[in-house]
Amino acid sequence: MTKSALQIARAAYEPKVPKTLKGVVKIEEGKPTESVSDQEAVKKLFPNTYGMPVIQFVEGTERKQYLPINVGVILSGGQAPGGHNVIAGLFDGIKDMNPESRLFGFILGPGGLIDHKYMELTEDIIDEYRNTGGFDIIGSGRTKLETKEQFDKGLEILKKLGITALVIIGGDDSNTNACVLAEYYAQISAGVQVIGCPKTIDGDLKNDWIETSFGFDTACKVYSEVIGNIQRDCNSARKYWHFIKLMGRSASHIALECALQVQPNVCIVSEEVEAKNQSLDDIIQYIAGVVAKRAENGNNFGTVLIPEGLIEFVPAMKRLITELNDFLAEHEDDFKAIKKSAQRDYIIRKISRENADLYASLPEAVARQLTLDRDPHGNVQVSLIETEKLLAEMVGNRLAEMKAEGKYAGSFATQVHFFGYEGRCAAPSNYDADYCYSLGFTAAGLIGAGKTGYMSSVRNTTAPAAEWIAGGVPITMMMNMERRHGELKPVIQKALVKLNGGPFRVFAGQRDQWAVNTDYVYPGPIQYFGPTEVCDQPTKTLQIEQEARLQK
Ligand code: FBP
């Protein structure tokens, strides 16, 4: 396989790890823990894995002897930079405990466990993937591991391969399911430990014990580089407004982090839209206002960042989508029988007045997307809605009205972009390479300590890596009860952007200035080699949050 010069140099990179993971290690256990809320309900559902202490690895004096162990690993959900290093860290960790230990990867996500598709990950394979982006070493998938049948089917192959510990690398849902699996295997004395690792570029799996999910750092840096390049272009040509949608299925962490890195003219934060009960019209008016203000200063150009999940956070849009889901589920045949050109009017006549008005105001293409693209559960696939085009078009319409009223005299030409896949498999930044390797090595330590139902945790990560704190957090500790598909379920609390949190407050304190001025920052590409202040900086989000944590 031909490799780039950077790939070759990067293969030799040795991730920096916490001092305590390097030498002789012992574990220190804290006090019994409680779930973040709904304690009684969560405790009842997890009698074997509830209340366990938080664990920290500290320097020990006596090296423990370990028997060889067979471990399985699964990559679950969307790709995130650094996944290969989690696996490399896990591999090195179990080999460090006993060189006879073996690692098996399940192919294409949790489905591989159920369908018994696996491969052994040997030294030469692992070496090919150290410090690389992507999940292609074993592939990933979105099959949910949640039924007893699946757990039993998985156990068959685990038993056959002599695997006594399984590491699941995934987001909040996958780690919730890892915990349910840990509980089930403990309950039936299956002899299999289950450990989770926090992954997702979306950055919404974090709490007091998990500072960030891996991949967020690299993905945001890739997007910020490209947005910075666009900003430099737009500040040079001075003729376009760029509407840029950024991945993040639900939470706006990515858009917010990129805003902190590049200082755009506008960044919409979905959580704020919801909290302030803003309508689509309010958002359009806000952006059009910024465009008009900049035009007064002769600046007919700018950048607008839009989080992928925005539509579902606009309360009125949410109501419209819910009614459309229900209505189309019930009247699908009637709807399909109508000529395409008449479908829009049909919907407008049939749904409630409030929702019909909003639907009628949407550009043709978006209105069509809302009625056509549906997932297997009958829901509109909101991620396919081209919000960047929607906003660009509607802002254009509003500016035309303002022009007619004599309130705007500029010119408005747009370019639209969507950045997501460009960053999900990038070569991990030093932060992610180090963090992921440490998470994997820590997972091996948790297995060695006989733990199950824990998430690998590496903290204090804004300090130099040597000072990072490695350990494990009981997954039940992060849980609460939430209604899912009409049923109350125990789930890890998703971390949305907090409007009273540091990152949002820093942004909100400066956005009015960024809107009018051209205060762009051009972060440039991720640097893998060079001075630490250029290569090892964590995200602004993490730096701000950590500062607040340290002040507590
Ligand atoms: P995970 O939460 O599984 O890590 O996925 C994150 C993500 O990249 C989202 O930002 C995005 O909405 C989604 O995956 C897209 O996934 P897919 O490519 O499977 O449609």
Coordinates of C-alpha atoms and ligand atoms in Angstrom, one line a residue:
M1 CA 0.0 0.0 0.0
T2 CA 1.4 3.4 -1.0
K3 CA 1.7 5.8 2.0
S4 CA 2.2 9.5 2.2
A5 CA 5.3 11.0 3.8
L6 CA 3.2 12.2 6.7
Q7 CA 1.6 8.7 7.1
I8 CA 5.1 7.2 7.4
A9 CA 6.3 9.8 9.8
R10 CA 3.1 9.6 11.8
A11 CA 3.3 5.8 12.2
A12 CA 6.4 6.3 14.3
Y13 CA 4.7 8.8 16.7
E14 CA 4.6 7.5 20.2
P15 CA 1.5 8.7 22.0
K16 CA 2.1 10.6 25.2
V17 CA 0.5 8.8 28.2
P18 CA -0.2 9.6 31.8
K19 CA 2.8 8.9 34.1
T20 CA 0.8 6.5 36.1
L21 CA 0.1 4.2 33.1
K22 CA 3.8 3.8 32.4
G23 CA 5.2 2.0 35.4
V24 CA 3.8 -0.2 38.1
V25 CA 0.2 0.6 38.7
K26 CA -2.3 -0.1 41.4
I27 CA -5.9 1.0 41.7
E28 CA -7.4 3.3 44.2
E29 CA -11.2 3.0 44.8
G30 CA -13.4 5.9 45.8
K31 CA -16.7 5.8 47.6
P32 CA -19.9 4.1 46.4
T33 CA -21.6 6.1 43.7
E34 CA -25.1 7.1 42.7
S35 CA -26.6 7.7 39.3
V36 CA -27.0 11.4 38.3
S37 CA -30.8 11.2 39.0
D38 CA -33.6 8.6 39.3
Q39 CA -31.4 6.7 41.7
E40 CA -34.0 4.2 42.8
A41 CA -35.2 3.3 39.3
V42 CA -31.6 2.9 38.0
K43 CA -30.5 0.9 41.0
K44 CA -33.4 -1.5 40.5
L45 CA -32.5 -2.1 36.9
F46 CA -28.7 -2.6 37.6
P47 CA -28.5 -4.6 40.8
N48 CA -25.0 -6.0 39.9
T49 CA -23.4 -2.9 38.5
Y50 CA -25.0 0.0 40.4
G51 CA -23.1 2.0 43.1
M52 CA -19.6 0.8 42.2
P53 CA -16.8 3.2 43.1
V54 CA -14.9 5.5 40.8
I55 CA -11.4 4.1 40.2
Q56 CA -8.1 5.8 39.7
F57 CA -4.8 4.3 38.7
V58 CA -1.9 5.4 40.8
E59 CA 1.7 4.5 41.0
G60 CA 2.2 1.1 42.7
T61 CA 5.2 -0.7 44.1
E62 CA 4.7 -4.3 43.3
R63 CA 4.1 -5.6 39.8
K64 CA 1.0 -7.8 39.6
Q65 CA 1.2 -11.1 37.7
Y66 CA -1.6 -11.6 35.1
L67 CA -2.7 -14.7 33.4
P68 CA -3.1 -14.4 29.6
I69 CA -6.6 -13.1 28.6
N70 CA -8.6 -13.0 25.4
V71 CA -10.3 -9.6 24.8
G72 CA -12.9 -8.6 22.2
V73 CA -13.3 -5.0 20.8
I74 CA -16.2 -3.3 18.9
L75 CA -16.3 0.0 17.2
S76 CA -19.9 1.3 17.3
G77 CA -21.6 4.2 15.4
G78 CA -20.1 7.1 13.5
Q79 CA -16.3 7.2 12.8
A80 CA -14.2 9.5 15.0
P81 CA -10.5 10.3 14.7
G82 CA -8.5 8.2 17.2
G83 CA -10.4 4.9 17.2
H84 CA -7.4 3.0 16.0
N85 CA -5.3 4.3 18.8
V86 CA -7.9 3.2 21.4
I87 CA -7.4 -0.3 19.9
A88 CA -3.6 0.1 19.8
G89 CA -3.6 1.2 23.5
L90 CA -5.9 -1.7 24.5
F91 CA -3.6 -4.1 22.6
D92 CA -0.5 -2.8 24.2
G93 CA -2.2 -2.8 27.6
I94 CA -3.2 -6.4 27.5
K95 CA 0.2 -7.5 26.1
D96 CA 1.9 -5.5 28.9
M97 CA -0.1 -7.5 31.4
N98 CA 0.8 -10.8 29.7
P99 CA 2.4 -11.1 26.2
E100 CA 0.2 -14.2 25.6
S101 CA -3.0 -12.2 25.8
R102 CA -5.0 -11.9 22.5
L103 CA -7.2 -9.3 21.0
F104 CA -10.2 -10.0 18.7
G105 CA -12.0 -7.3 16.7
F106 CA -15.7 -7.8 15.7
I107 CA -16.3 -6.7 12.2
L108 CA -18.5 -3.8 11.2
G109 CA -19.7 -2.9 14.7
P110 CA -22.0 -4.6 17.2
G111 CA -23.5 -6.6 14.3
G112 CA -20.2 -8.5 14.1
L113 CA -20.7 -9.9 17.6
I114 CA -24.2 -11.0 16.8
D115 CA -23.3 -12.5 13.5
H116 CA -20.0 -14.0 14.7
K117 CA -17.8 -12.0 12.3
Y118 CA -14.4 -11.3 13.8
M119 CA -10.7 -11.2 13.2
E120 CA -7.7 -11.5 15.5
L121 CA -5.8 -8.3 15.8
T122 CA -2.1 -9.2 15.8
E123 CA 1.0 -7.0 16.2
D124 CA 1.6 -6.4 12.5
I125 CA -2.1 -5.4 11.9
I126 CA -2.1 -3.0 14.9
D127 CA 1.2 -1.4 13.7
E128 CA -0.4 -0.6 10.3
Y129 CA -3.0 1.4 12.0
R130 CA -1.2 3.3 14.8
N131 CA -2.0 7.0 14.8
T132 CA -4.2 6.8 11.7
G133 CA -7.7 8.1 11.3
G134 CA -10.8 6.0 10.4
F135 CA -12.3 2.9 11.8
D136 CA -11.3 0.7 8.9
I137 CA -9.2 -1.7 10.9
I138 CA -12.4 -3.7 11.8
G139 CA -15.1 -1.3 10.5
S140 CA -18.0 0.2 12.4
G141 CA -21.8 -0.1 12.4
R142 CA -25.0 1.2 13.9
T143 CA -26.7 -2.1 14.9
K144 CA -28.0 -1.6 18.5
L145 CA -27.0 -4.2 21.0
E146 CA -30.1 -4.2 23.2
T147 CA -32.0 -7.5 23.2
K148 CA -31.4 -10.6 25.3
E149 CA -31.3 -12.7 22.1
Q150 CA -28.5 -10.6 20.8
F151 CA -26.6 -10.8 24.1
D152 CA -27.0 -14.6 24.2
K153 CA -25.9 -14.9 20.5
G154 CA -22.9 -12.7 21.3
L155 CA -22.0 -14.8 24.3
E156 CA -21.8 -17.9 22.1
I157 CA -18.9 -16.5 20.1
L158 CA -17.3 -15.0 23.1
K159 CA -17.2 -18.4 24.8
K160 CA -16.0 -20.1 21.6
L161 CA -13.0 -17.7 21.4
G162 CA -12.4 -17.8 25.1
I163 CA -13.0 -14.0 25.3
T164 CA -13.6 -12.9 28.9
A165 CA -13.7 -9.1 28.4
L166 CA -15.3 -7.0 25.7
V167 CA -14.5 -3.3 25.0
I168 CA -17.2 -1.3 23.3
I169 CA -16.1 2.0 21.8
G170 CA -19.1 4.2 21.2
G171 CA -21.3 7.2 22.0
D172 CA -23.9 7.6 24.7
D173 CA -26.3 5.0 23.3
S174 CA -23.6 2.4 22.7
N175 CA -22.2 2.9 26.2
T176 CA -25.7 2.7 27.7
N177 CA -26.1 -0.6 25.9
A178 CA -22.6 -1.7 27.1
C179 CA -23.8 -1.2 30.6
V180 CA -27.0 -3.2 30.0
L181 CA -24.8 -6.0 28.6
A182 CA -22.4 -5.8 31.5
E183 CA -25.3 -6.1 33.9
Y184 CA -26.8 -9.0 32.0
Y185 CA -23.5 -11.0 31.8
A186 CA -22.9 -10.3 35.5
Q187 CA -26.5 -11.5 36.3
I188 CA -26.1 -14.8 34.4
S189 CA -22.5 -15.2 35.6
A190 CA -21.3 -15.4 32.0
G191 CA -17.7 -14.6 33.0
V192 CA -17.4 -11.7 30.5
Q193 CA -16.5 -8.2 31.6
V194 CA -17.7 -5.2 29.6
I195 CA -15.9 -1.9 29.4
G196 CA -16.9 1.2 27.4
C197 CA -14.9 4.0 25.8
P198 CA -16.3 7.5 25.1
K199 CA -16.4 8.2 21.3
T200 CA -18.2 10.7 19.1
I201 CA -17.1 13.8 17.2
D202 CA -20.4 15.4 18.4
G203 CA -18.8 16.0 21.8
D204 CA -22.1 15.2 23.6
L205 CA -20.8 12.3 25.8
K206 CA -19.2 14.2 28.6
N207 CA -19.7 14.9 32.3
D208 CA -17.7 15.5 35.5
W209 CA -15.7 12.3 34.8
I210 CA -15.5 12.2 31.1
E211 CA -14.0 15.5 30.0
T212 CA -14.6 14.9 26.3
S213 CA -15.5 12.2 23.8
F214 CA -12.6 11.4 21.5
G215 CA -12.6 12.7 17.9
F216 CA -14.2 16.0 18.8
D217 CA -10.8 17.6 19.0
T218 CA -9.6 16.5 15.6
A219 CA -12.9 17.0 13.8
C220 CA -13.4 20.5 15.1
K221 CA -9.8 21.4 14.1
V222 CA -10.3 20.1 10.6
Y223 CA -13.6 22.0 10.2
S224 CA -12.1 25.2 11.7
E225 CA -9.1 25.0 9.3
V226 CA -11.5 24.9 6.3
I227 CA -13.8 27.5 7.6
G228 CA -10.8 29.7 8.3
N229 CA -9.7 29.2 4.6
I230 CA -13.2 30.2 3.5
Q231 CA -13.1 33.2 5.7
R232 CA -9.8 34.3 4.2
D233 CA -11.3 33.8 0.7
C234 CA -14.4 35.7 1.6
N235 CA -12.4 38.5 3.1
S236 CA -10.4 38.6 -0.1
A237 CA -13.1 38.5 -2.7
R238 CA -15.7 40.4 -0.6
K239 CA -18.7 39.2 -2.6
Y240 CA -20.1 36.1 -0.9
W241 CA -22.0 35.1 2.2
H242 CA -21.0 31.5 3.1
F243 CA -23.6 29.4 4.9
I244 CA -21.8 26.5 6.5
K245 CA -23.6 23.6 8.1
L246 CA -21.6 21.5 10.6
M247 CA -22.1 17.9 11.7
G248 CA -23.5 17.1 15.1
R249 CA -26.7 15.2 15.0
S250 CA -28.2 16.9 17.9
A251 CA -25.9 19.0 20.1
S252 CA -24.3 22.2 18.8
H253 CA -20.8 21.6 20.4
I254 CA -19.1 21.3 17.0
A255 CA -20.5 24.6 15.7
L256 CA -19.8 26.4 18.9
E257 CA -16.2 25.1 19.1
C258 CA -15.6 26.1 15.5
A259 CA -17.1 29.6 16.2
L260 CA -14.7 30.0 19.2
Q261 CA -11.8 29.0 16.9
V262 CA -12.7 31.1 13.8
Q263 CA -14.8 34.0 15.1
P264 CA -17.4 34.0 12.3
N265 CA -20.0 36.7 11.7
V266 CA -22.9 34.4 12.8
C267 CA -23.2 31.1 14.6
I268 CA -26.6 29.7 15.4
V269 CA -26.7 27.5 18.6
S270 CA -29.7 25.1 18.5
E271 CA -29.9 24.9 22.3
E272 CA -30.4 28.6 22.5
V273 CA -33.0 28.6 19.7
E274 CA -35.0 26.1 21.7
A275 CA -34.5 27.8 25.1
K276 CA -35.7 31.1 23.7
N277 CA -38.5 29.5 21.7
Q278 CA -37.2 31.1 18.6
S279 CA -39.0 30.6 15.3
L280 CA -37.4 30.0 11.9
D281 CA -38.5 33.6 11.2
D282 CA -36.6 34.9 14.2
I283 CA -33.4 33.1 13.0
I284 CA -33.9 34.5 9.5
Q285 CA -34.5 38.0 10.8
Y286 CA -31.4 37.8 13.0
I287 CA -29.1 36.8 10.1
A288 CA -30.7 39.3 7.7
G289 CA -30.1 42.0 10.3
V290 CA -26.4 41.1 10.5
V291 CA -26.1 41.1 6.7
A292 CA -27.8 44.5 6.5
K293 CA -25.6 46.0 9.2
R294 CA -22.4 44.7 7.5
A295 CA -23.7 46.1 4.2
E296 CA -24.0 49.5 5.7
N297 CA -20.2 49.4 6.3
G298 CA -19.7 48.2 2.7
N299 CA -19.1 44.6 3.7
N300 CA -21.3 42.4 1.5
F301 CA -19.7 39.2 2.7
G302 CA -19.6 37.0 5.7
T303 CA -19.9 33.6 7.3
V304 CA -22.8 31.8 9.0
L305 CA -22.3 28.6 11.0
I306 CA -25.3 26.3 11.3
P307 CA -25.4 23.2 13.5
E308 CA -26.7 20.1 11.7
G309 CA -29.5 19.4 14.3
L310 CA -31.0 23.0 14.2
I311 CA -34.3 22.1 12.6
E312 CA -35.4 19.8 15.4
F313 CA -34.6 22.5 18.0
V314 CA -36.9 25.1 16.4
P315 CA -40.0 24.4 18.5
A316 CA -42.4 25.3 15.7
M317 CA -40.5 23.2 13.2
K318 CA -40.6 20.3 15.6
R319 CA -44.4 20.6 15.9
L320 CA -44.7 20.7 12.1
I321 CA -42.4 17.6 11.7
T322 CA -44.4 15.7 14.4
E323 CA -47.7 16.5 12.7
L324 CA -46.3 15.6 9.3
N325 CA -44.9 12.2 10.6
D326 CA -48.3 11.3 12.1
F327 CA -50.3 12.6 9.1
L328 CA -48.3 10.9 6.5
A329 CA -48.2 7.6 8.4
E330 CA -52.0 7.7 8.4
H331 CA -52.6 9.0 4.8
E332 CA -49.6 7.7 3.0
D333 CA -51.6 6.1 0.2
D334 CA -53.8 9.2 -0.5
F335 CA -50.7 11.4 -0.5
K336 CA -48.8 9.2 -2.9
A337 CA -51.8 9.0 -5.3
I338 CA -51.7 12.8 -5.7
K339 CA -49.7 14.4 -8.5
K340 CA -46.3 15.7 -7.3
S341 CA -47.2 19.3 -8.2
A342 CA -50.3 19.2 -6.1
Q343 CA -48.8 17.5 -3.0
R344 CA -47.7 20.7 -1.3
D345 CA -51.2 22.2 -1.5
Y346 CA -52.7 19.0 -0.3
I347 CA -50.6 19.1 2.8
I348 CA -51.4 22.8 3.4
R349 CA -55.1 22.0 3.3
K350 CA -54.9 19.0 5.5
I351 CA -52.7 19.9 8.4
S352 CA -53.4 22.3 11.3
R353 CA -53.5 26.1 10.5
E354 CA -50.4 26.9 12.5
N355 CA -48.3 24.2 11.0
A356 CA -49.7 24.8 7.5
D357 CA -48.6 28.5 7.6
L358 CA -45.1 27.5 8.5
Y359 CA -45.0 24.7 5.9
A360 CA -46.3 27.2 3.2
S361 CA -43.5 29.6 4.0
L362 CA -40.7 27.0 3.4
P363 CA -38.8 26.9 0.1
E364 CA -40.2 24.3 -2.3
A365 CA -37.2 21.9 -2.0
V366 CA -37.3 21.9 1.8
A367 CA -41.1 21.4 1.9
R368 CA -40.6 18.4 -0.5
Q369 CA -37.8 16.9 1.7
L370 CA -40.1 17.1 4.7
T371 CA -42.7 14.9 3.0
L372 CA -40.5 12.6 1.0
D373 CA -37.4 11.5 2.8
R374 CA -38.5 9.2 5.6
D375 CA -36.6 6.6 7.6
P376 CA -37.8 3.1 8.2
H377 CA -39.6 4.2 11.3
G378 CA -41.6 6.7 9.3
N379 CA -39.8 9.8 10.6
V380 CA -38.6 12.6 8.4
Q381 CA -34.8 12.4 8.1
V382 CA -33.9 15.8 9.5
S383 CA -30.2 15.3 8.8
L384 CA -31.0 15.3 5.1
I385 CA -32.7 18.6 5.2
E386 CA -30.3 21.1 3.7
T387 CA -30.6 23.8 6.4
E388 CA -27.7 25.7 4.9
K389 CA -29.7 26.2 1.7
L390 CA -32.9 26.8 3.5
L391 CA -31.5 29.6 5.6
A392 CA -29.5 31.1 2.6
E393 CA -32.7 31.2 0.5
M394 CA -35.0 32.5 3.2
V395 CA -32.5 35.2 4.3
G396 CA -32.3 36.2 0.6
N397 CA -36.0 36.6 0.4
R398 CA -36.1 38.6 3.6
L399 CA -33.4 41.0 2.3
A400 CA -35.4 41.5 -0.9
E401 CA -38.4 42.6 1.3
M402 CA -36.1 44.9 3.3
K403 CA -34.7 46.3 0.1
A404 CA -38.2 47.1 -1.1
E405 CA -38.9 48.8 2.2
G406 CA -35.7 50.9 1.9
K407 CA -34.1 49.1 4.9
Y408 CA -31.3 47.4 3.0
A409 CA -29.1 48.5 0.1
G410 CA -26.4 45.9 -0.2
S411 CA -25.8 42.9 -2.5
F412 CA -26.3 39.3 -1.3
A413 CA -24.7 36.3 -3.1
T414 CA -24.3 33.0 -1.3
Q415 CA -22.3 29.9 -1.2
V416 CA -23.4 26.8 0.8
H417 CA -21.3 24.1 2.4
F418 CA -21.7 21.1 4.7
F419 CA -18.7 19.8 6.6
G420 CA -19.0 16.5 8.4
Y421 CA -17.4 13.6 6.6
E422 CA -14.3 15.7 5.9
G423 CA -13.4 15.5 9.5
R424 CA -14.6 12.2 10.9
C425 CA -11.7 10.1 9.7
A426 CA -8.9 12.7 9.8
A427 CA -5.5 11.6 11.2
P428 CA -6.0 12.2 14.9
S429 CA -4.5 15.4 16.3
N430 CA -1.8 14.8 19.0
Y431 CA -4.5 15.4 21.6
D432 CA -6.7 12.6 20.2
A433 CA -3.8 10.3 19.4
D434 CA -2.6 10.6 23.1
Y435 CA -6.1 10.6 24.6
C436 CA -7.3 7.6 22.7
Y437 CA -4.2 5.5 23.3
S438 CA -4.5 6.3 27.0
L439 CA -8.2 5.4 27.0
G440 CA -7.4 2.0 25.4
F441 CA -4.5 1.3 27.8
T442 CA -6.8 2.3 30.7
A443 CA -9.5 0.0 29.4
A444 CA -6.9 -2.9 29.6
G445 CA -6.1 -1.8 33.2
L446 CA -9.8 -2.0 34.1
I447 CA -10.0 -5.5 32.7
G448 CA -6.9 -6.4 34.6
A449 CA -8.5 -5.1 37.8
G450 CA -11.5 -7.4 37.1
K451 CA -14.0 -4.5 36.5
T452 CA -17.2 -4.6 34.5
G453 CA -19.8 -1.9 33.7
Y454 CA -17.1 0.8 33.7
M455 CA -16.2 3.5 31.2
S456 CA -12.5 4.2 30.6
S457 CA -11.8 7.7 31.9
V458 CA -8.8 9.9 31.4
R459 CA -9.0 13.3 33.0
N460 CA -7.0 16.5 33.6
T461 CA -6.3 16.5 29.9
T462 CA -5.6 20.2 29.5
A463 CA -2.4 19.6 31.6
P464 CA 0.6 17.9 30.0
A465 CA -0.1 14.2 29.2
A466 CA 2.2 12.9 32.0
E467 CA -0.2 14.5 34.5
W468 CA -3.4 13.0 33.1
I469 CA -5.5 11.0 35.5
A470 CA -6.5 7.5 34.3
G471 CA -9.2 5.4 35.8
G472 CA -12.7 4.1 35.4
V473 CA -16.2 5.4 36.1
P474 CA -19.2 3.2 36.6
I475 CA -21.5 3.8 33.7
T476 CA -24.6 3.6 35.9
M477 CA -23.3 6.8 37.5
M478 CA -23.9 8.7 34.3
M479 CA -27.5 7.4 33.9
N480 CA -31.0 8.8 34.3
M481 CA -34.4 7.6 33.2
E482 CA -35.7 9.1 29.9
R483 CA -38.7 8.4 27.7
R484 CA -37.7 6.6 24.5
H485 CA -40.4 5.4 22.1
G486 CA -43.0 5.9 24.8
E487 CA -41.1 3.9 27.4
L488 CA -39.0 5.0 30.4
K489 CA -35.5 3.7 29.8
P490 CA -32.2 4.1 31.7
V491 CA -29.8 6.1 29.5
I492 CA -26.6 8.0 29.8
Q493 CA -27.5 11.7 30.0
K494 CA -26.7 13.4 26.6
A495 CA -24.6 16.5 27.1
L496 CA -26.2 19.4 25.1
V497 CA -24.6 22.9 25.0
K498 CA -25.3 24.5 28.4
L499 CA -26.3 28.1 28.0
N500 CA -24.9 28.9 31.4
G501 CA -21.7 27.1 30.6
G502 CA -18.4 28.7 29.9
P503 CA -18.0 28.0 26.1
F504 CA -21.4 29.5 25.3
R505 CA -21.0 32.5 27.6
V506 CA -17.6 33.3 26.0
F507 CA -19.2 33.1 22.5
A508 CA -22.3 35.1 23.5
G509 CA -20.1 37.8 25.0
Q510 CA -18.3 38.4 21.7
R511 CA -20.8 37.5 18.9
D512 CA -22.2 41.0 18.5
Q513 CA -18.7 42.3 17.8
W514 CA -17.9 39.4 15.4
A515 CA -21.1 40.0 13.6
V516 CA -20.3 43.5 12.5
N517 CA -16.5 43.5 12.5
T518 CA -14.4 41.2 10.4
D519 CA -12.6 39.6 13.3
Y520 CA -11.8 36.3 11.5
V521 CA -9.2 33.9 12.9
Y522 CA -7.5 31.5 10.5
P523 CA -6.5 28.4 12.6
G524 CA -4.6 26.7 9.7
P525 CA -4.2 22.9 9.4
I526 CA -3.6 20.5 12.3
Q527 CA 0.1 20.3 13.0
Y528 CA 1.5 17.0 14.1
F529 CA 5.1 17.9 14.6
G530 CA 6.5 21.1 16.1
P531 CA 6.2 23.3 19.2
T532 CA 3.7 22.1 21.8
E533 CA 1.7 25.3 21.7
V534 CA 1.0 24.7 18.0
C535 CA 0.6 20.9 18.2
D536 CA -0.9 20.0 21.5
Q537 CA -3.6 22.6 22.2
P538 CA -6.9 21.0 23.3
T539 CA -10.2 22.5 22.0
K540 CA -11.3 25.9 23.3
T541 CA -14.4 24.2 24.7
L542 CA -12.3 21.9 26.9
Q543 CA -10.0 24.7 28.0
I544 CA -12.8 26.9 29.1
E545 CA -14.7 24.0 30.8
Q546 CA -11.5 22.9 32.5
E547 CA -10.8 26.3 33.8
A548 CA -14.2 26.5 35.4
R549 CA -13.7 23.0 36.9
L550 CA -10.4 24.0 38.5
Q551 CA -12.0 27.1 40.0
K552 CA -14.7 25.1 41.7
Ligands
FBP1 P1 -22.0 9.1 16.5 O1 -22.9 9.8 17.4 O2 -22.4 7.7 16.2 O3 -20.5 9.2 16.9 O4 -22.1 9.8 15.0 C1 -21.9 11.1 14.9 C2 -22.2 11.6 13.5 O5 -21.1 11.9 12.8 C3 -23.2 12.8 13.5 O6 -22.5 14.0 13.7 C4 -23.9 12.7 12.3 O7 -25.2 13.3 12.3 C5 -24.0 11.2 12.1 O8 -22.9 10.6 12.7 C6 -24.1 10.8 10.6 O9 -24.0 9.4 10.6 P2 -24.2 8.6 9.3 O10 -23.1 8.8 8.4 O11 -24.3 7.2 9.7 O12 -25.5 9.0 8.7

